[in-house]
Amino acid sequence: MNPHNQRKRVFHLHVQEKEACCASGHEHRQQPSPASRAAEDHHHRHPAHAHADACCSHGEVTSKRTPARHDPPPAGTRQVRYRIDHMDCPTEEGLIRNRLEAMPGIARLDFRLLDRELTVHHRLADAQPIAAALLALDMAPCLLEAGAPVAAVPPALNSRLKIQLSIGGLAAVAAEVGTWTTGEESFWLVVALALVSILSAGLPTLRKGWIALRNLTLNIYFLMSLAVVGAVSIGKWPEAAMVVFLFAVAEAIEALSLERARRAIRSLTALAPETAEVRVADGWLEQAVARVAIGSRIRVRTGARVPLDARVESGRAALDQAAITGESLPVDKQVGDVLYAGSIVTDGVLEATVTAVAGDSTLARIAAAIQEAQAQRAPTQRFIDRFAHVYTPAVVALAALLAVLGPLLFAGTWGAWLYQALVLLVIACPCALVVSTPITVVSGLAAAARHGILIKGGAYLEGGRLLKAVALDKTGTLTLGKPALTDAAPFGDLPLDEALLIAASLDDHSSHPVAQALVAGWRRQQPDATMLPVEDFAVLHGHGVKGRIAGQAWHLGNHRLVEELGVCSPELEARLALLENAGKTTVILCAHSGPVAVFAVADTLRPESPAAVQALRTLHVEAVMLTGDNPATARAIADQLGIQDARGNLMPEDKQATIAELRKLHGAVGMLGDGVNDAPALASADIGFAMGAAGTATALETADVAIMDDDPRKIADFIRLSRRTGSILKQNIALALGIKIVFFTLALAGHATLWMAVFADMGASLLVVGNGLRLLRK
C-alpha cells in the first residue's frame, strides 16, 4: 500500500473514533451545538457556527492514541539508528541503499542526509550485520540511542581538508608547469608532483571508488577513479592530477552548499534556550529545560526566548513568534494566552505555567516534522534514481565499446580511444542530476517553514503546483469562529449611542456568547463610557433578558421576545428578515413603548480572507467554501469573499463526498480545515492543510501541510512555492542533461579532454545546487 494512502486511512479511522465524542460539538452537523443552543435561547436565531464542545476539546488535548505518521514503520519491525559521518551526498546514500536493501531482513531505510543519519527498519535478531555492512563501506557508523537529539554535523571544510587541497592544488599546478617546461608528461619530477597531488587531494576519491567497485556500484567515485587510473596508465600524469584535484575542489564546494541548506534547517529547530528560570520555594532558579516538569512556573524577561510551551499566568508582553508561526509582527500576550518555546519576548515580563516538556513542545514537533520531511524522497528524486540506475551502466557499456571498437573501426591508436572513453565516462556521470533534487526540495522545505508553512515531505511540496481547486472550511478558517457585533441601528427616536449603552449594560450580566459579542462591540465603539447600573435583572429563558435602568423597564432579546411582548410590526419584521437572511443573529432593545434599536451579531470574516481568495483566483485555483451552517449564512459569507461555489448544511461525510466531486470537476484538490473535525475531507484531499496548527499536536502529526498561524493567505504562498520548486527542478534537469549532451557530442567527436569532462560534470553539479539554493531566498 502507498504509505501516504495508508497514513490517510489510519488517520480517517483515528478521527472517526474522535467524532463519536465530538459529534455534538462541532459545526459539521445539522443539530446545533450547546453554544448554538445557548445563543438561540438568548436571541432566537443564532447560526450554527460554534466551536467544538468540551467533549471534543478534551479529546484533542488528552488523547493518548499515537497519531498516524506519514510513513509508519513496517509491521513487525525493529529499528536501529546510526550517525554516518562519511555520508555527505546522495552518492553515498545510493551506495548504502545498494548494500543494505539487498540484505535479508531489511524492511526500510530512512535517510536524513543533511544530518548524516540513517534509520534502518529490520526484522533481524541482531543489528550487528547492519553495522558490519556499513563498516565494510567505510561509512564510520555510530549507533545512536532511540530519541537521542540530532548531533552537530562537522564543518564541510575543516582544516585538514584545506591543507590537503592546498598541497594537491600546488602539486598539480607544478606538474603542469613541469610538463610545459620539459615537454614530457612522464618526466620523473612531473610524475612525483602528480603523485603528491593525487595522494593528498585525490586519495578519498580513490578510496571511495575502490569501495564502489567492491560493491559493484557504478557511482561518480568509481567513474572518477577509473578516469584517473586510466589517465595514469597511458602516461598522462599531470592531467590525472589536475582532474582529481578539480574534482575534490568541486566536492568541497558542493559540501559547502549542502551545509548552507543544513544551517537553514537547523536555524528553524535550534531556537529554544537550554535553561529556564523556574520558581522554587525561596525564589527563582535557572534549571536545564530537560528537568522542568509540566505545571512548573517559569519567568521570561524582555529579550529572552521562551524555553518551553506554557500558558501565561501573570503579566503582559509582546512576543516575536515568527520562527514558529511565520507572523511578521509581534503578538500581544496576556493572562491565559499560549506561549510557544523559541518565541522571543520583545517587550514585557511574563510568568507562565509549563504545559509541555521540552521534547513535546510545538518547536520540538516542528523539528521532528522537518526531519521526517527530509527522509522522504520526492517524486522527481525517485524518478532520477530509477533513471540513473539504468543510465549509468548503459554509459559504462558505451565507453567500453568506444575503447574496444574505436581503434578497430576508425583511425587512431588504442591509447587515444581509451582516453576518449575515459572522457566520456566522466562527462556522462549523473552526479548533477542526483544531487540537484534533494538540495532543491530541502531548500523549499526550509523556506516554507521559515514563513510558518510546515510541509511534511517533498511529495507535497511538488504536488502543490498541481492543485486546481482548494476547499475551504468556513468557521475558524475564513471567519474568526466567534460572534461579533456587525450591525447597530436605531428603531425610533432614541439615539443609537444611548441605545447601545443600555443594551450593553443589560447584556453585561449575561454569559451567553451573543450577549458578550454585543458588549465587546459596545466597548470598541464607546471605549470611554461606563456601564449603567441595572436593577431587577432577570434572564428570560429562550427569549433574552430584562432589567430596570434609572427606573425604566427594558427588554433585550430575540424575535420571539418581541412577538410575546406584542410590539412586533411589519416594518420590524422586514428589518429582521433582511438581517436573518444574511445569516445574522438579531437582537432587539425594547422600551415600554416598543422597539427602540436593532442589533445583529454574526461570525465575521478574517481580515486576511478576501486577499486569500483573491490570491487563489490569481493563481487560477478555484476556491470552494464548505460549511455545516445553513445555506443562507454560507451564501452571505461567500458573497463577501467573491466565492462562487459555497455549500452549506454539510456533515463531515458530506464534505468528504464533496472533495471527490470537486476532483472530478477540477482535478487535484486541496482541503483547508482544522486538522481534526474536518478529517474525512482532509484525508480524501490530494493535499490536506491544517489551519492554525501551532500548539496542536494532532494537526502537526496528521496534516500534509500545516499552516502554523491562522492566515489563509499562506495556501496561495504554498502553491507559489510549489510551482517555483517544480520550475527549478525542471531547470536543473535541463541544465544537467543539456551540458552533458554538448560535451558528450564533443567526446564522441574526439574534441573533449578530461579537464573539460570534469568541468562539465562538476560544473553542472554546482550550477544545479546553486539554482536549488535560490529557494532559500523565497
JSON list of N, CA and C in Angstrom, two decimals, residues 541-592:
[
{"chain": "A", "resi": 541, "resn": "HIS", "atom": "N", "xyz": [-35.54, 32.87, 29.79]},
{"chain": "A", "resi": 541, "resn": "HIS", "atom": "CA", "xyz": [-35.00, 31.70, 29.10]},
{"chain": "A", "resi": 541, "resn": "HIS", "atom": "C", "xyz": [-35.64, 31.52, 27.73]},
{"chain": "A", "resi": 542, "resn": "GLY", "atom": "N", "xyz": [-34.80, 31.40, 26.72]},
{"chain": "A", "resi": 542, "resn": "GLY", "atom": "CA", "xyz": [-35.27, 31.22, 25.36]},
{"chain": "A", "resi": 542, "resn": "GLY", "atom": "C", "xyz": [-35.69, 32.52, 24.70]},
{"chain": "A", "resi": 543, "resn": "HIS", "atom": "N", "xyz": [-35.60, 33.63, 25.43]},
{"chain": "A", "resi": 543, "resn": "HIS", "atom": "CA", "xyz": [-36.05, 34.90, 24.86]},
{"chain": "A", "resi": 543, "resn": "HIS", "atom": "C", "xyz": [-35.00, 35.99, 24.95]},
{"chain": "A", "resi": 544, "resn": "GLY", "atom": "N", "xyz": [-34.37, 36.18, 26.13]},
{"chain": "A", "resi": 544, "resn": "GLY", "atom": "CA", "xyz": [-33.40, 37.25, 26.30]},
{"chain": "A", "resi": 544, "resn": "GLY", "atom": "C", "xyz": [-33.25, 37.62, 27.75]},
{"chain": "A", "resi": 545, "resn": "VAL", "atom": "N", "xyz": [-33.16, 38.93, 28.02]},
{"chain": "A", "resi": 545, "resn": "VAL", "atom": "CA", "xyz": [-33.01, 39.41, 29.39]},
{"chain": "A", "resi": 545, "resn": "VAL", "atom": "C", "xyz": [-33.87, 40.65, 29.59]},
{"chain": "A", "resi": 546, "resn": "LYS", "atom": "N", "xyz": [-34.07, 41.02, 30.88]},
{"chain": "A", "resi": 546, "resn": "LYS", "atom": "CA", "xyz": [-34.79, 42.26, 31.19]},
{"chain": "A", "resi": 546, "resn": "LYS", "atom": "C", "xyz": [-34.19, 42.88, 32.43]},
{"chain": "A", "resi": 547, "resn": "GLY", "atom": "N", "xyz": [-34.47, 44.16, 32.66]},
{"chain": "A", "resi": 547, "resn": "GLY", "atom": "CA", "xyz": [-33.98, 44.86, 33.83]},
{"chain": "A", "resi": 547, "resn": "GLY", "atom": "C", "xyz": [-34.45, 46.30, 33.83]},
{"chain": "A", "resi": 548, "resn": "ARG", "atom": "N", "xyz": [-34.19, 46.97, 34.97]},
{"chain": "A", "resi": 548, "resn": "ARG", "atom": "CA", "xyz": [-34.58, 48.37, 35.09]},
{"chain": "A", "resi": 548, "resn": "ARG", "atom": "C", "xyz": [-33.32, 49.22, 35.16]},
{"chain": "A", "resi": 549, "resn": "ILE", "atom": "N", "xyz": [-33.29, 50.30, 34.37]},
{"chain": "A", "resi": 549, "resn": "ILE", "atom": "CA", "xyz": [-32.18, 51.25, 34.35]},
{"chain": "A", "resi": 549, "resn": "ILE", "atom": "C", "xyz": [-32.76, 52.64, 34.58]},
{"chain": "A", "resi": 550, "resn": "ALA", "atom": "N", "xyz": [-32.30, 53.29, 35.64]},
{"chain": "A", "resi": 550, "resn": "ALA", "atom": "CA", "xyz": [-32.80, 54.63, 36.01]},
{"chain": "A", "resi": 550, "resn": "ALA", "atom": "C", "xyz": [-34.32, 54.60, 36.15]},
{"chain": "A", "resi": 551, "resn": "GLY", "atom": "N", "xyz": [-34.86, 53.50, 36.72]},
{"chain": "A", "resi": 551, "resn": "GLY", "atom": "CA", "xyz": [-36.29, 53.39, 36.99]},
{"chain": "A", "resi": 551, "resn": "GLY", "atom": "C", "xyz": [-37.12, 52.96, 35.81]},
{"chain": "A", "resi": 552, "resn": "GLN", "atom": "N", "xyz": [-36.53, 52.81, 34.61]},
{"chain": "A", "resi": 552, "resn": "GLN", "atom": "CA", "xyz": [-37.30, 52.44, 33.43]},
{"chain": "A", "resi": 552, "resn": "GLN", "atom": "C", "xyz": [-37.05, 50.97, 33.09]},
{"chain": "A", "resi": 553, "resn": "ALA", "atom": "N", "xyz": [-38.12, 50.26, 32.72]},
{"chain": "A", "resi": 553, "resn": "ALA", "atom": "CA", "xyz": [-38.02, 48.84, 32.38]},
{"chain": "A", "resi": 553, "resn": "ALA", "atom": "C", "xyz": [-37.55, 48.68, 30.93]},
{"chain": "A", "resi": 554, "resn": "TRP", "atom": "N", "xyz": [-36.62, 47.72, 30.74]},
{"chain": "A", "resi": 554, "resn": "TRP", "atom": "CA", "xyz": [-36.10, 47.43, 29.39]},
{"chain": "A", "resi": 554, "resn": "TRP", "atom": "C", "xyz": [-36.10, 45.93, 29.15]},
{"chain": "A", "resi": 555, "resn": "HIS", "atom": "N", "xyz": [-36.35, 45.55, 27.90]},
{"chain": "A", "resi": 555, "resn": "HIS", "atom": "CA", "xyz": [-36.25, 44.16, 27.47]},
{"chain": "A", "resi": 555, "resn": "HIS", "atom": "C", "xyz": [-35.26, 44.09, 26.30]},
{"chain": "A", "resi": 556, "resn": "LEU", "atom": "N", "xyz": [-34.42, 43.07, 26.33]},
{"chain": "A", "resi": 556, "resn": "LEU", "atom": "CA", "xyz": [-33.44, 42.87, 25.26]},
{"chain": "A", "resi": 556, "resn": "LEU", "atom": "C", "xyz": [-33.44, 41.40, 24.88]},
{"chain": "A", "resi": 557, "resn": "GLY", "atom": "N", "xyz": [-33.76, 41.12, 23.62]},
{"chain": "A", "resi": 557, "resn": "GLY", "atom": "CA", "xyz": [-33.82, 39.70, 23.27]},
{"chain": "A", "resi": 557, "resn": "GLY", "atom": "C", "xyz": [-34.07, 39.46, 21.80]},
{"chain": "A", "resi": 558, "resn": "ASN", "atom": "N", "xyz": [-34.63, 38.28, 21.52]},
{"chain": "A", "resi": 558, "resn": "ASN", "atom": "CA", "xyz": [-34.75, 37.83, 20.14]},
{"chain": "A", "resi": 558, "resn": "ASN", "atom": "C", "xyz": [-36.12, 38.17, 19.55]},
{"chain": "A", "resi": 559, "resn": "HIS", "atom": "N", "xyz": [-36.32, 37.68, 18.32]},
{"chain": "A", "resi": 559, "resn": "HIS", "atom": "CA", "xyz": [-37.55, 37.93, 17.59]},
{"chain": "A", "resi": 559, "resn": "HIS", "atom": "C", "xyz": [-38.77, 37.44, 18.37]},
{"chain": "A", "resi": 560, "resn": "ARG", "atom": "N", "xyz": [-38.63, 36.26, 18.99]},
{"chain": "A", "resi": 560, "resn": "ARG", "atom": "CA", "xyz": [-39.73, 35.67, 19.74]},
{"chain": "A", "resi": 560, "resn": "ARG", "atom": "C", "xyz": [-40.14, 36.56, 20.92]},
{"chain": "A", "resi": 561, "resn": "LEU", "atom": "N", "xyz": [-39.15, 37.19, 21.56]},
{"chain": "A", "resi": 561, "resn": "LEU", "atom": "CA", "xyz": [-39.45, 38.08, 22.70]},
{"chain": "A", "resi": 561, "resn": "LEU", "atom": "C", "xyz": [-40.32, 39.26, 22.25]},
{"chain": "A", "resi": 562, "resn": "VAL", "atom": "N", "xyz": [-39.97, 39.83, 21.11]},
{"chain": "A", "resi": 562, "resn": "VAL", "atom": "CA", "xyz": [-40.74, 40.98, 20.61]},
{"chain": "A", "resi": 562, "resn": "VAL", "atom": "C", "xyz": [-42.18, 40.57, 20.33]},
{"chain": "A", "resi": 563, "resn": "GLU", "atom": "N", "xyz": [-42.35, 39.37, 19.76]},
{"chain": "A", "resi": 563, "resn": "GLU", "atom": "CA", "xyz": [-43.71, 38.90, 19.47]},
{"chain": "A", "resi": 563, "resn": "GLU", "atom": "C", "xyz": [-44.50, 38.69, 20.75]},
{"chain": "A", "resi": 564, "resn": "GLU", "atom": "N", "xyz": [-43.87, 38.12, 21.77]},
{"chain": "A", "resi": 564, "resn": "GLU", "atom": "CA", "xyz": [-44.58, 37.86, 23.02]},
{"chain": "A", "resi": 564, "resn": "GLU", "atom": "C", "xyz": [-44.92, 39.15, 23.76]},
{"chain": "A", "resi": 565, "resn": "LEU", "atom": "N", "xyz": [-44.08, 40.18, 23.57]},
{"chain": "A", "resi": 565, "resn": "LEU", "atom": "CA", "xyz": [-44.38, 41.48, 24.17]},
{"chain": "A", "resi": 565, "resn": "LEU", "atom": "C", "xyz": [-45.49, 42.20, 23.42]},
{"chain": "A", "resi": 566, "resn": "GLY", "atom": "N", "xyz": [-45.82, 41.70, 22.23]},
{"chain": "A", "resi": 566, "resn": "GLY", "atom": "CA", "xyz": [-46.89, 42.29, 21.43]},
{"chain": "A", "resi": 566, "resn": "GLY", "atom": "C", "xyz": [-46.52, 43.60, 20.78]},
{"chain": "A", "resi": 567, "resn": "VAL", "atom": "N", "xyz": [-45.23, 43.82, 20.52]},
{"chain": "A", "resi": 567, "resn": "VAL", "atom": "CA", "xyz": [-44.79, 45.10, 19.93]},
{"chain": "A", "resi": 567, "resn": "VAL", "atom": "C", "xyz": [-44.16, 44.90, 18.55]},
{"chain": "A", "resi": 568, "resn": "CYS", "atom": "N", "xyz": [-44.36, 43.71, 17.93]},
{"chain": "A", "resi": 568, "resn": "CYS", "atom": "CA", "xyz": [-43.81, 43.49, 16.60]},
{"chain": "A", "resi": 568, "resn": "CYS", "atom": "C", "xyz": [-44.65, 44.24, 15.56]},
{"chain": "A", "resi": 569, "resn": "SER", "atom": "N", "xyz": [-44.07, 44.55, 14.43]},
{"chain": "A", "resi": 569, "resn": "SER", "atom": "CA", "xyz": [-44.74, 45.30, 13.37]},
{"chain": "A", "resi": 569, "resn": "SER", "atom": "C", "xyz": [-44.20, 44.84, 12.03]},
{"chain": "A", "resi": 570, "resn": "PRO", "atom": "N", "xyz": [-44.94, 45.06, 10.92]},
{"chain": "A", "resi": 570, "resn": "PRO", "atom": "CA", "xyz": [-44.42, 44.67, 9.60]},
{"chain": "A", "resi": 570, "resn": "PRO", "atom": "C", "xyz": [-43.07, 45.33, 9.28]},
{"chain": "A", "resi": 571, "resn": "GLU", "atom": "N", "xyz": [-42.91, 46.56, 9.71]},
{"chain": "A", "resi": 571, "resn": "GLU", "atom": "CA", "xyz": [-41.63, 47.25, 9.43]},
{"chain": "A", "resi": 571, "resn": "GLU", "atom": "C", "xyz": [-40.48, 46.56, 10.16]},
{"chain": "A", "resi": 572, "resn": "LEU", "atom": "N", "xyz": [-40.70, 46.17, 11.42]},
{"chain": "A", "resi": 572, "resn": "LEU", "atom": "CA", "xyz": [-39.66, 45.47, 12.18]},
{"chain": "A", "resi": 572, "resn": "LEU", "atom": "C", "xyz": [-39.41, 44.08, 11.57]},
{"chain": "A", "resi": 573, "resn": "GLU", "atom": "N", "xyz": [-40.52, 43.39, 11.18]},
{"chain": "A", "resi": 573, "resn": "GLU", "atom": "CA", "xyz": [-40.37, 42.07, 10.56]},
{"chain": "A", "resi": 573, "resn": "GLU", "atom": "C", "xyz": [-39.47, 42.15, 9.32]},
{"chain": "A", "resi": 574, "resn": "ALA", "atom": "N", "xyz": [-39.67, 43.18, 8.50]},
{"chain": "A", "resi": 574, "resn": "ALA", "atom": "CA", "xyz": [-38.86, 43.33, 7.29]},
{"chain": "A", "resi": 574, "resn": "ALA", "atom": "C", "xyz": [-37.40, 43.58, 7.63]},
{"chain": "A", "resi": 575, "resn": "ARG", "atom": "N", "xyz": [-37.17, 44.41, 8.65]},
{"chain": "A", "resi": 575, "resn": "ARG", "atom": "CA", "xyz": [-35.78, 44.70, 9.06]},
{"chain": "A", "resi": 575, "resn": "ARG", "atom": "C", "xyz": [-35.10, 43.43, 9.57]},
{"chain": "A", "resi": 576, "resn": "LEU", "atom": "N", "xyz": [-35.81, 42.66, 10.40]},
{"chain": "A", "resi": 576, "resn": "LEU", "atom": "CA", "xyz": [-35.22, 41.44, 10.95]},
{"chain": "A", "resi": 576, "resn": "LEU", "atom": "C", "xyz": [-34.99, 40.38, 9.86]},
{"chain": "A", "resi": 577, "resn": "ALA", "atom": "N", "xyz": [-35.94, 40.26, 8.93]},
{"chain": "A", "resi": 577, "resn": "ALA", "atom": "CA", "xyz": [-35.79, 39.27, 7.86]},
{"chain": "A", "resi": 577, "resn": "ALA", "atom": "C", "xyz": [-34.56, 39.56, 7.02]},
{"chain": "A", "resi": 578, "resn": "LEU", "atom": "N", "xyz": [-34.30, 40.84, 6.77]},
{"chain": "A", "resi": 578, "resn": "LEU", "atom": "CA", "xyz": [-33.13, 41.22, 5.97]},
{"chain": "A", "resi": 578, "resn": "LEU", "atom": "C", "xyz": [-31.83, 40.77, 6.65]},
{"chain": "A", "resi": 579, "resn": "LEU", "atom": "N", "xyz": [-31.77, 40.96, 7.97]},
{"chain": "A", "resi": 579, "resn": "LEU", "atom": "CA", "xyz": [-30.56, 40.57, 8.71]},
{"chain": "A", "resi": 579, "resn": "LEU", "atom": "C", "xyz": [-30.46, 39.06, 8.85]},
{"chain": "A", "resi": 580, "resn": "GLU", "atom": "N", "xyz": [-31.58, 38.40, 9.15]},
{"chain": "A", "resi": 580, "resn": "GLU", "atom": "CA", "xyz": [-31.56, 36.96, 9.37]},
{"chain": "A", "resi": 580, "resn": "GLU", "atom": "C", "xyz": [-31.27, 36.19, 8.09]},
{"chain": "A", "resi": 581, "resn": "ASN", "atom": "N", "xyz": [-31.73, 36.69, 6.96]},
{"chain": "A", "resi": 581, "resn": "ASN", "atom": "CA", "xyz": [-31.43, 36.05, 5.68]},
{"chain": "A", "resi": 581, "resn": "ASN", "atom": "C", "xyz": [-29.95, 36.16, 5.31]},
{"chain": "A", "resi": 582, "resn": "ALA", "atom": "N", "xyz": [-29.27, 37.12, 5.93]},
{"chain": "A", "resi": 582, "resn": "ALA", "atom": "CA", "xyz": [-27.83, 37.25, 5.72]},
{"chain": "A", "resi": 582, "resn": "ALA", "atom": "C", "xyz": [-27.04, 36.40, 6.71]},
{"chain": "A", "resi": 583, "resn": "GLY", "atom": "N", "xyz": [-27.76, 35.55, 7.46]},
{"chain": "A", "resi": 583, "resn": "GLY", "atom": "CA", "xyz": [-27.09, 34.64, 8.38]},
{"chain": "A", "resi": 583, "resn": "GLY", "atom": "C", "xyz": [-26.70, 35.28, 9.69]},
{"chain": "A", "resi": 584, "resn": "LYS", "atom": "N", "xyz": [-27.37, 36.34, 10.09]},
{"chain": "A", "resi": 584, "resn": "LYS", "atom": "CA", "xyz": [-27.01, 37.04, 11.32]},
{"chain": "A", "resi": 584, "resn": "LYS", "atom": "C", "xyz": [-28.04, 36.78, 12.40]},
{"chain": "A", "resi": 585, "resn": "THR", "atom": "N", "xyz": [-27.58, 36.90, 13.65]},
{"chain": "A", "resi": 585, "resn": "THR", "atom": "CA", "xyz": [-28.45, 36.77, 14.82]},
{"chain": "A", "resi": 585, "resn": "THR", "atom": "C", "xyz": [-28.93, 38.15, 15.22]},
{"chain": "A", "resi": 586, "resn": "THR", "atom": "N", "xyz": [-30.24, 38.32, 15.31]},
{"chain": "A", "resi": 586, "resn": "THR", "atom": "CA", "xyz": [-30.79, 39.64, 15.60]},
{"chain": "A", "resi": 586, "resn": "THR", "atom": "C", "xyz": [-31.09, 39.80, 17.09]},
{"chain": "A", "resi": 587, "resn": "VAL", "atom": "N", "xyz": [-30.89, 41.02, 17.58]},
{"chain": "A", "resi": 587, "resn": "VAL", "atom": "CA", "xyz": [-31.13, 41.38, 18.98]},
{"chain": "A", "resi": 587, "resn": "VAL", "atom": "C", "xyz": [-31.91, 42.69, 18.97]},
{"chain": "A", "resi": 588, "resn": "ILE", "atom": "N", "xyz": [-33.05, 42.74, 19.71]},
{"chain": "A", "resi": 588, "resn": "ILE", "atom": "CA", "xyz": [-33.90, 43.93, 19.69]},
{"chain": "A", "resi": 588, "resn": "ILE", "atom": "C", "xyz": [-34.00, 44.50, 21.10]},
{"chain": "A", "resi": 589, "resn": "LEU", "atom": "N", "xyz": [-33.79, 45.81, 21.23]},
{"chain": "A", "resi": 589, "resn": "LEU", "atom": "CA", "xyz": [-33.93, 46.50, 22.51]},
{"chain": "A", "resi": 589, "resn": "LEU", "atom": "C", "xyz": [-35.31, 47.14, 22.54]},
{"chain": "A", "resi": 590, "resn": "CYS", "atom": "N", "xyz": [-36.09, 46.82, 23.60]},
{"chain": "A", "resi": 590, "resn": "CYS", "atom": "CA", "xyz": [-37.48, 47.31, 23.69]},
{"chain": "A", "resi": 590, "resn": "CYS", "atom": "C", "xyz": [-37.68, 48.12, 24.97]},
{"chain": "A", "resi": 591, "resn": "ALA", "atom": "N", "xyz": [-38.30, 49.29, 24.83]},
{"chain": "A", "resi": 591, "resn": "ALA", "atom": "CA", "xyz": [-38.78, 50.06, 25.98]},
{"chain": "A", "resi": 591, "resn": "ALA", "atom": "C", "xyz": [-40.24, 49.69, 26.21]},
{"chain": "A", "resi": 592, "resn": "HIS", "atom": "N", "xyz": [-40.90, 50.34, 27.17]},
{"chain": "A", "resi": 592, "resn": "HIS", "atom": "CA", "xyz": [-42.30, 50.01, 27.43]},
{"chain": "A", "resi": 592, "resn": "HIS", "atom": "C", "xyz": [-43.17, 50.35, 26.23]}
]
